[in-house]
Tab-separated table of C-alpha atoms in Angstrom:
chain	number	residue	atom	x	y	z
U	1	MET	CA	-0.033	-0.003	0.003
U	2	PRO	CA	1.508	3.447	-0.867
U	3	LYS	CA	2.788	5.555	1.933
U	4	GLY	CA	0.237	7.837	3.601
U	5	ARG	CA	-2.785	5.859	2.354
U	6	LYS	CA	-3.617	4.138	5.700
U	7	GLY	CA	-7.248	4.650	6.709
U	8	ARG	CA	-7.991	6.588	3.576
U	9	SER	CA	-11.396	4.858	2.994
U	10	ALA	CA	-12.756	6.926	5.926
U	11	THR	CA	-10.936	10.126	4.886
U	12	ALA	CA	-12.948	12.696	3.068
U	13	SER	CA	-10.023	14.861	2.024
U	14	LEU	CA	-8.437	12.353	-0.416
U	15	CYS	CA	-9.803	10.245	-3.263
U	16	ALA	CA	-10.678	6.729	-2.016
U	17	LEU	CA	-9.035	5.086	-5.080
U	18	PRO	CA	-5.755	3.625	-3.707
U	19	SER	CA	-3.724	4.731	-6.732
U	20	CYS	CA	-4.935	8.387	-6.572
U	21	SER	CA	-3.854	11.145	-4.151
U	22	ALA	CA	-6.029	13.933	-5.534
U	23	PRO	CA	-8.421	15.799	-3.199
U	24	ALA	CA	-11.875	14.199	-3.041
U	25	SER	CA	-15.007	15.948	-4.111
U	26	GLU	CA	-17.949	16.380	-1.733
U	27	GLN	CA	-20.360	15.502	-4.571
U	28	VAL	CA	-18.840	12.163	-5.661
U	29	CYS	CA	-19.225	9.608	-2.923
U	30	CYS	CA	-20.523	6.064	-2.339
U	31	PRO	CA	-24.331	6.263	-2.165
U	32	GLN	CA	-24.488	3.487	0.437
U	33	CYS	CA	-21.966	4.257	3.135
U	34	GLN	CA	-21.539	7.961	2.333
U	35	ARG	CA	-17.936	7.735	3.544
U	36	ALA	CA	-15.841	6.779	0.519
U	37	ARG	CA	-15.329	9.903	-1.599
U	38	TYR	CA	-13.595	10.330	-4.947
U	39	CYS	CA	-12.115	13.123	-6.998
U	40	LYS	CA	-14.209	12.242	-10.053
U	41	ARG	CA	-16.864	9.767	-11.189
U	42	ALA	CA	-14.402	7.682	-13.281
U	43	HIS	CA	-12.385	6.820	-10.184
U	44	GLN	CA	-15.510	5.817	-8.268
U	45	ILE	CA	-16.494	3.433	-11.056
U	46	ALA	CA	-12.940	2.022	-11.182
U	47	ASP	CA	-12.981	1.355	-7.383
U	48	VAL	CA	-16.366	-0.419	-7.288
U	49	GLY	CA	-14.874	-3.907	-7.064
U	50	ARG	CA	-12.549	-3.116	-4.133
U	51	HIS	CA	-14.935	-0.847	-2.238
U	52	LYS	CA	-17.913	-3.207	-2.504
U	53	ALA	CA	-16.154	-5.794	-0.281
U	54	VAL	CA	-15.640	-3.258	2.536
U	55	CYS	CA	-18.657	-1.058	2.077
U	56	VAL	CA	-21.104	-0.916	5.002
U	57	ALA	CA	-24.381	0.732	4.168
U	58	SER	CA	-25.419	3.576	6.427
U	59	SER	CA	-29.086	2.867	5.767
U	60	SER	CA	-30.989	-0.012	4.197
U	61	GLY	CA	-32.389	0.386	0.749
U	62	ALA	CA	-32.551	3.369	-1.538
U	63	SER	CA	-33.463	6.820	-0.261
U	64	VAL	CA	-35.026	9.940	-1.747
U	65	LYS	CA	-34.222	13.330	-0.267
U	66	THR	CA	-36.012	16.495	-1.210
U	67	ARG	CA	-34.552	19.961	-1.196
U	68	THR	CA	-35.775	23.260	-2.704
U	69	VAL	CA	-34.143	25.493	-5.243
U	70	ASP	CA	-35.004	29.027	-6.303
U	71	ALA	CA	-36.509	29.384	-9.816
U	72	ILE	CA	-38.079	32.255	-11.756
U	73	PHE	CA	-41.782	31.716	-12.498
U	74	PHE	CA	-43.394	33.539	-15.388
U	75	PRO	CA	-47.133	33.132	-14.825
U	76	ALA	CA	-49.364	33.666	-17.839
U	77	ASN	CA	-51.993	35.639	-15.894
U	78	GLU	CA	-49.610	37.979	-14.133
U	79	SER	CA	-47.544	40.917	-15.397
U	80	PHE	CA	-44.293	40.304	-13.487
U	81	PRO	CA	-42.249	37.197	-12.749
U	82	ARG	CA	-41.435	36.086	-9.237
U	83	ILE	CA	-39.004	33.808	-7.364
U	84	VAL	CA	-40.574	30.489	-6.338
U	85	LYS	CA	-39.361	27.437	-4.422
U	86	VAL	CA	-39.298	24.253	-6.511
U	87	ASN	CA	-38.788	20.787	-5.048
U	88	CYS	CA	-35.690	18.920	-6.221
U	89	ARG	CA	-35.694	15.178	-5.546
U	90	VAL	CA	-32.274	13.531	-5.022
U	91	HIS	CA	-32.385	9.733	-5.430
U	92	ARG	CA	-29.611	7.886	-3.624
U	93	GLY	CA	-28.930	4.216	-2.879
U	94	GLY	CA	-28.690	1.011	-4.811
U	95	PRO	CA	-25.395	-0.785	-5.600
U	96	ALA	CA	-22.068	0.895	-4.988
U	97	GLY	CA	-21.054	3.186	-7.809
U	98	ASN	CA	-24.654	4.055	-8.717
U	99	PRO	CA	-24.684	7.840	-9.268
U	100	GLU	CA	-27.191	10.215	-7.697
U	101	LYS	CA	-30.174	11.216	-9.711
U	102	HIS	CA	-31.499	14.786	-9.462
U	103	GLU	CA	-35.034	15.593	-10.588
U	104	LEU	CA	-36.714	18.992	-10.623
U	105	ASP	CA	-40.445	18.764	-9.907
U	106	TRP	CA	-42.057	21.647	-11.788
U	107	SER	CA	-45.533	20.056	-11.729
U	108	SER	CA	-46.635	22.459	-8.988
U	109	TYR	CA	-46.293	25.400	-11.384
U	110	LEU	CA	-46.700	23.912	-14.875
U	111	SER	CA	-49.678	21.974	-16.034
U	112	SER	CA	-49.276	18.249	-16.679
U	113	ASP	CA	-51.639	18.447	-19.643
U	114	HIS	CA	-48.860	19.849	-21.862
U	115	GLU	CA	-45.428	18.585	-22.946
U	116	PHE	CA	-42.980	21.018	-21.339
U	117	VAL	CA	-39.358	20.828	-22.415
U	118	PRO	CA	-36.339	22.637	-20.921
U	119	HIS	CA	-34.397	24.842	-23.321
U	120	PRO	CA	-30.961	26.472	-22.785
U	121	ILE	CA	-31.216	30.216	-23.133
U	122	ALA	CA	-27.522	31.219	-23.118
U	123	PRO	CA	-24.030	29.725	-23.187
U	124	VAL	CA	-22.378	28.292	-20.074
U	125	GLU	CA	-21.391	30.896	-17.494
U	126	ARG	CA	-17.976	30.369	-16.001
U	127	GLU	CA	-17.095	30.615	-12.294
U	128	SER	CA	-17.501	34.186	-10.954
U	129	SER	CA	-18.124	36.082	-7.783
U	130	ARG	CA	-21.855	35.249	-8.119
U	131	HIS	CA	-21.440	31.529	-8.758
U	132	THR	CA	-18.795	29.225	-7.396
U	133	HIS	CA	-19.351	26.701	-10.242
U	134	SER	CA	-19.929	26.920	-13.916
U	135	SER	CA	-23.640	26.949	-14.632
U	136	ARG	CA	-26.307	27.575	-17.294
U	137	LEU	CA	-29.801	28.952	-17.414
U	138	PHE	CA	-32.746	27.011	-18.805
U	139	LEU	CA	-36.329	27.936	-19.602
U	140	VAL	CA	-39.135	25.335	-19.438
U	141	PHE	CA	-41.982	25.933	-21.915
U	142	ASP	CA	-44.325	24.063	-24.226
U	143	HIS	CA	-42.879	24.168	-27.802
U	144	SER	CA	-46.319	23.593	-29.277
U	145	ALA	CA	-47.930	26.450	-27.358
U	146	ILE	CA	-47.622	28.923	-30.224
U	147	PHE	CA	-49.952	26.738	-32.290
U	148	ASN	CA	-52.518	26.369	-29.467
U	149	ALA	CA	-54.894	29.348	-29.440
U	150	ASN	CA	-56.641	27.971	-26.384
U	151	MET	CA	-53.616	28.649	-24.155
U	152	PRO	CA	-53.446	32.158	-22.611
U	153	VAL	CA	-50.868	34.672	-23.811
U	154	ASN	CA	-48.111	35.046	-21.211
U	155	ARG	CA	-48.478	38.563	-19.843
U	156	CYS	CA	-45.015	38.461	-18.179
U	157	ALA	CA	-43.288	37.885	-21.562
U	158	MET	CA	-45.392	40.664	-23.094
U	159	GLN	CA	-44.355	43.084	-20.266
U	160	LEU	CA	-40.675	42.187	-20.289
U	161	THR	CA	-40.258	42.369	-24.080
U	162	GLY	CA	-42.557	45.342	-24.555
U	163	GLY	CA	-44.722	43.278	-26.954
U	164	ASN	CA	-41.789	43.104	-29.414
U	165	SER	CA	-40.919	39.382	-29.075
U	166	ALA	CA	-40.384	37.335	-32.235
U	167	MET	CA	-42.935	34.764	-31.150
U	168	LEU	CA	-46.156	34.970	-29.082
U	169	TRP	CA	-45.470	33.217	-25.797
U	170	ARG	CA	-48.351	31.275	-24.378
U	171	GLY	CA	-48.841	29.409	-21.092
U	172	ASP	CA	-46.731	29.438	-17.903
U	173	LEU	CA	-42.947	29.524	-18.095
U	174	LEU	CA	-40.310	28.523	-15.548
U	175	GLY	CA	-36.638	29.440	-15.540
U	176	TYR	CA	-33.929	27.690	-13.486
U	177	ARG	CA	-30.137	27.289	-13.283
U	178	VAL	CA	-28.173	24.012	-13.706
U	179	ARG	CA	-24.590	23.295	-12.692
U	180	GLU	CA	-22.302	22.533	-15.653
U	181	PRO	CA	-20.874	20.192	-16.777
U	182	SER	CA	-23.703	17.761	-16.041
U	183	GLU	CA	-21.777	14.570	-16.870
U	184	ASP	CA	-20.642	14.107	-13.285
U	185	HIS	CA	-23.651	15.354	-11.315
U	186	ALA	CA	-26.637	17.224	-12.672
U	187	GLN	CA	-27.259	19.620	-9.820
U	188	PHE	CA	-29.689	22.491	-9.781
U	189	MET	CA	-28.622	25.873	-8.429
U	190	ASP	CA	-30.606	28.880	-7.254
U	191	ALA	CA	-31.674	31.401	-9.841
U	192	SER	CA	-32.191	35.092	-8.964
U	193	MET	CA	-33.706	38.230	-10.349
U	194	ASP	CA	-30.244	39.133	-11.554
U	195	ASP	CA	-30.795	36.487	-14.274
U	196	LEU	CA	-33.955	38.185	-15.510
U	197	SER	CA	-32.090	40.154	-18.210
U	198	ALA	CA	-30.845	36.910	-19.779
U	199	PHE	CA	-34.361	35.494	-19.789
U	200	THR	CA	-35.717	38.726	-21.303
U	201	GLN	CA	-33.216	38.541	-24.166
U	202	PHE	CA	-34.272	34.977	-24.872
U	203	LEU	CA	-37.977	35.768	-24.726
U	204	LYS	CA	-37.461	38.703	-27.138
U	205	TYR	CA	-35.159	37.144	-29.750
U	206	HIS	CA	-36.043	33.394	-29.675
U	207	CYS	CA	-36.839	32.030	-33.193
U	208	THR	CA	-35.002	34.913	-34.850
U	209	VAL	CA	-31.999	34.706	-37.215
U	210	PRO	CA	-28.820	36.013	-35.560
U	211	PRO	CA	-27.794	39.256	-37.252
U	212	MET	CA	-24.773	39.453	-39.524
U	213	PRO	CA	-21.717	41.332	-38.173
U	214	SER	CA	-22.115	45.021	-39.081
U	215	GLY	CA	-18.625	45.326	-40.584
U	216	GLY	CA	-19.024	42.488	-43.070
U	217	HIS	CA	-20.434	42.529	-46.590
U	218	TRP	CA	-21.414	39.979	-49.149
U	219	GLY	CA	-18.551	38.550	-51.158
U	220	SER	CA	-15.923	39.471	-48.561
U	221	ALA	CA	-14.578	35.933	-48.218
U	222	HIS	CA	-10.986	35.383	-49.161
U	223	PRO	CA	-10.618	34.118	-52.794
U	224	GLU	CA	-8.555	31.124	-51.708
U	225	ASP	CA	-11.276	30.196	-49.142
U	226	ALA	CA	-13.882	30.203	-51.928
U	227	GLU	CA	-11.640	28.141	-54.182
U	228	ASP	CA	-11.062	25.598	-51.412
U	229	MET	CA	-14.807	25.328	-50.725
U	230	ALA	CA	-15.537	24.889	-54.440
U	231	SER	CA	-12.962	22.150	-54.591
U	232	ILE	CA	-14.408	20.340	-51.587
U	233	PHE	CA	-17.974	20.461	-53.001
U	234	ALA	CA	-16.738	19.285	-56.393
U	235	ASP	CA	-15.020	16.256	-54.816
U	236	MET	CA	-18.221	15.450	-52.929
U	237	MET	CA	-20.495	15.739	-55.962
U	238	PHE	CA	-18.419	14.143	-58.710
U	239	GLY	CA	-15.803	12.040	-56.933
U	240	GLU	CA	-13.674	9.972	-59.300
U	241	HIS	CA	-15.400	11.520	-62.346
U	242	LEU	CA	-14.155	14.996	-61.521
U	243	SER	CA	-11.017	14.718	-63.661
U	244	ASP	CA	-13.117	13.714	-66.737
U	245	LEU	CA	-15.354	16.688	-66.134
U	246	GLU	CA	-12.416	19.095	-65.892
U	247	GLU	CA	-11.051	17.802	-69.186
U	248	GLU	CA	-14.401	18.411	-70.931
U	249	LEU	CA	-14.493	21.936	-69.465
U	250	ARG	CA	-10.946	22.709	-70.724
U	251	ALA	CA	-11.854	21.340	-74.174
U	252	SER	CA	-14.819	23.765	-74.302
U	253	GLY	CA	-12.559	26.722	-73.470
U	254	PHE	CA	-13.482	27.040	-69.731
U	255	GLN	CA	-10.662	27.025	-67.185
U	256	PRO	CA	-11.837	25.210	-63.999
U	257	PRO	CA	-10.652	26.529	-60.628
U	258	PRO	CA	-7.379	25.062	-59.237
U	259	ARG	CA	-7.756	21.977	-57.027
U	260	ARG	CA	-5.804	21.817	-53.810
U	261	SER	CA	-5.210	18.679	-51.866
U	262	ARG	CA	-6.183	18.420	-48.186
U	263	LYS	CA	-2.481	18.848	-47.253
U	264	GLN	CA	-2.131	21.983	-49.392
U	265	ARG	CA	-5.242	23.492	-47.797
U	266	TYR	CA	-3.928	22.737	-44.298
U	267	GLU	CA	-0.519	24.269	-45.136
U	268	ARG	CA	-2.143	27.412	-46.469
U	269	ARG	CA	-4.327	27.821	-43.393
U	270	ALA	CA	-1.357	27.230	-41.150
U	271	ARG	CA	0.504	29.928	-43.010
U	272	ASP	CA	-2.499	32.327	-43.069
U	273	PRO	CA	-5.092	31.029	-40.613
U	274	SER	CA	-7.731	33.685	-41.193
U	275	PRO	CA	-7.001	35.805	-44.290
U	276	SER	CA	-10.331	37.527	-44.173
U	277	SER	CA	-10.795	37.891	-40.384
U	278	SER	CA	-10.006	41.597	-40.478
U	279	GLU	CA	-13.038	42.176	-42.632
U	280	TRP	CA	-15.403	40.404	-40.186
U	281	THR	CA	-14.189	41.459	-36.757
U	282	GLU	CA	-16.049	44.802	-36.651
U	283	THR	CA	-19.183	44.609	-34.498
U	284	ASP	CA	-21.893	47.040	-33.629
U	285	ALA	CA	-21.611	47.554	-29.874
U	286	SER	CA	-25.042	49.118	-29.748
U	287	ASP	CA	-26.746	46.025	-31.141
U	288	GLU	CA	-27.198	43.783	-28.120
U	289	ARG	CA	-28.432	40.899	-30.265
U	290	THR	CA	-25.092	40.250	-31.939
U	291	LEU	CA	-23.715	36.903	-30.901
U	292	ASN	CA	-20.261	35.673	-31.612
U	293	ARG	CA	-19.748	32.523	-33.630
U	294	GLU	CA	-18.749	30.380	-30.693
U	295	ASP	CA	-21.994	31.194	-28.836
U	296	ILE	CA	-23.990	30.329	-31.910
U	297	ARG	CA	-22.155	27.031	-32.353
U	298	GLN	CA	-22.643	26.244	-28.657
U	299	MET	CA	-26.410	26.957	-28.839
U	300	MET	CA	-26.764	24.902	-31.972
U	301	ARG	CA	-24.936	21.932	-30.384
U	302	GLU	CA	-27.141	22.240	-27.308
U	303	GLU	CA	-30.313	22.409	-29.421
U	304	PHE	CA	-29.176	19.323	-31.344
U	305	ARG	CA	-28.482	17.479	-28.084
U	306	ILE	CA	-31.969	18.338	-26.772
U	307	GLN	CA	-33.570	17.183	-30.002
U	308	GLN	CA	-31.618	13.907	-29.768
U	309	ASP	CA	-32.802	13.395	-26.147
U	310	ASP	CA	-36.418	14.204	-27.164
U	311	LEU	CA	-36.151	11.661	-30.052
U	312	ARG	CA	-34.772	8.985	-27.783
U	313	ALA	CA	-37.524	9.598	-25.257
U	314	LEU	CA	-40.128	9.396	-27.984
U	315	LEU	CA	-38.707	6.146	-29.363
U	316	ARG	CA	-38.605	4.657	-25.871
U	317	LYS	CA	-42.198	5.658	-25.281
U	318	GLU	CA	-43.376	4.237	-28.627
U	319	VAL	CA	-41.460	0.958	-28.062
U	320	ALA	CA	-42.949	0.606	-24.586
U	321	ASP	CA	-46.392	1.340	-25.950
U	322	GLU	CA	-46.013	-1.316	-28.649
U	323	VAL	CA	-44.767	-3.859	-26.092
U	324	TRP	CA	-47.755	-3.257	-23.834
U	325	VAL	CA	-50.140	-3.436	-26.766
U	326	GLY	CA	-48.611	-6.731	-27.838
U	327	LEU	CA	-48.839	-8.180	-24.336
U	328	PHE	CA	-52.456	-7.090	-24.091
U	329	GLN	CA	-53.294	-8.710	-27.434
U	330	VAL	CA	-51.627	-12.011	-26.333
U	331	ALA	CA	-53.570	-11.942	-23.037
U	332	VAL	CA	-56.853	-11.304	-24.886
U	333	LEU	CA	-56.177	-14.143	-27.281
U	334	ALA	CA	-55.317	-16.474	-24.411
U	335	VAL	CA	-58.512	-15.617	-22.509
U	336	ALA	CA	-60.559	-15.967	-25.702
U	337	ALA	CA	-59.015	-19.367	-26.437
U	338	TYR	CA	-59.697	-20.561	-22.892
U	339	PHE	CA	-63.323	-19.492	-22.841
U	340	GLY	CA	-63.806	-20.695	-26.441
U	341	TRP	CA	-62.587	-24.188	-25.573
U	342	HIS	CA	-64.658	-24.517	-22.369
U	343	TRP	CA	-67.853	-22.771	-23.459
U	344	LEU	CA	-68.012	-23.285	-27.222
U	345	LEU	CA	-65.715	-25.948	-28.698
U	346	PHE	CA	-65.970	-28.408	-25.851
U	347	PRO	CA	-69.805	-28.408	-25.721
U	348	ILE	CA	-69.979	-28.796	-29.505
U	349	LEU	CA	-67.630	-31.812	-29.347
U	350	ARG	CA	-69.722	-33.331	-26.562
U	351	PHE	CA	-72.908	-32.781	-28.568
U	352	PHE	CA	-71.468	-34.528	-31.641
U	353	TYR	CA	-70.013	-37.289	-29.485
U	354	GLY	CA	-73.363	-37.922	-27.775
U	355	GLY	CA	-75.198	-37.774	-31.110
U	356	GLY	CA	-72.825	-40.189	-32.705
U	357	THR	CA	-73.060	-42.574	-29.771
U	358	LEU	CA	-76.883	-42.489	-29.882
U	359	PHE	CA	-76.918	-43.045	-33.662
U	360	MET	CA	-74.569	-46.017	-33.456
U	361	ALA	CA	-76.631	-47.534	-30.553
U	362	THR	CA	-79.845	-47.145	-32.600
U	363	VAL	CA	-78.257	-48.798	-35.636
U	364	TRP	CA	-76.999	-51.690	-33.502
U	365	LYS	CA	-80.378	-52.258	-31.873
U	366	THR	CA	-82.102	-52.149	-35.273
U	367	LEU	CA	-79.650	-54.636	-36.684
U	368	ARG	CA	-80.179	-57.023	-33.761
U	369	TRP	CA	-83.949	-56.948	-34.092
U	370	SER	CA	-83.719	-57.529	-37.853
U	371	LEU	CA	-81.524	-60.549	-37.296
U	372	TRP	CA	-83.832	-61.912	-34.669
U	373	PHE	CA	-86.903	-61.680	-36.920
U	374	LEU	CA	-85.018	-63.290	-39.795
U	375	PHE	CA	-83.557	-66.186	-37.949
């Protein structure tokens, strides 16, 4: 055993994995004994086999704890949002290495008759004086509400945006803050009225096209960038027939653009990484809607991830529904076969059996009487 590791399974300051000496995290611990702590989730998973033999559960069975977090509620029938307490359920227990599961219960504020989906409203905020961890703001709303005229218009959104939002918000809305990254532990943090400006921006400009930088103009891309893009598209569309096509173009008097290999394109970009960046870096400071490219990419990736999760949930739901329907049909067929045999088929067989027996007995008696009269 390495030096200084004695008694470390009960020490909260160091990672419980024997080969690691990093400080342990308060959030990554054994859900059974609550004593073995790790610096990250990967080390907890790697130590499952060793720790399971010495783990002594502090309580029998799984446990569910409930705490409250502050969220911003945008009621449809009121003009101003307010801070509300939302229950957060923390599921703990099960086998060693099983991570905690955090669930935010917004059913007290949002109707269960609609499909509410959380949506990120801004990029991840790094650690600051306000927040000790990186976090991100989310808004829960019904994506189909804009097509449902029966849902009331959200007066809070109308008041905050001055009636100039890109879409007509309907129904109740709920905003909250989530700790990032969520791969290790998806924890919910308190939101405050200081976050109201970020929600207002999202309510105002959601479903709009991000504006172009004010200093750019059409056709300002570097010529070599355009040639590289044309070469890439040509390779994708024509493949091995591209050389034959270029020969036909040259024979007709047209000079095709030069083709650069992938290595040549990388070498040019390494030599001149952004030849046209100076033409696109001017921004209009007065336009608060202008987003940089990294923010747009981040929001697009997050939107794609949410759509993937929604699609997986929909597929799981449809598969589960099909399984239940199939089991129900099998049960109905089994019950129908049972009652059909006992109440329909079996009586019919008994009837024909009795009728056949009576017929054969009558024939036999007739034959005996006939023989008796004859002989």
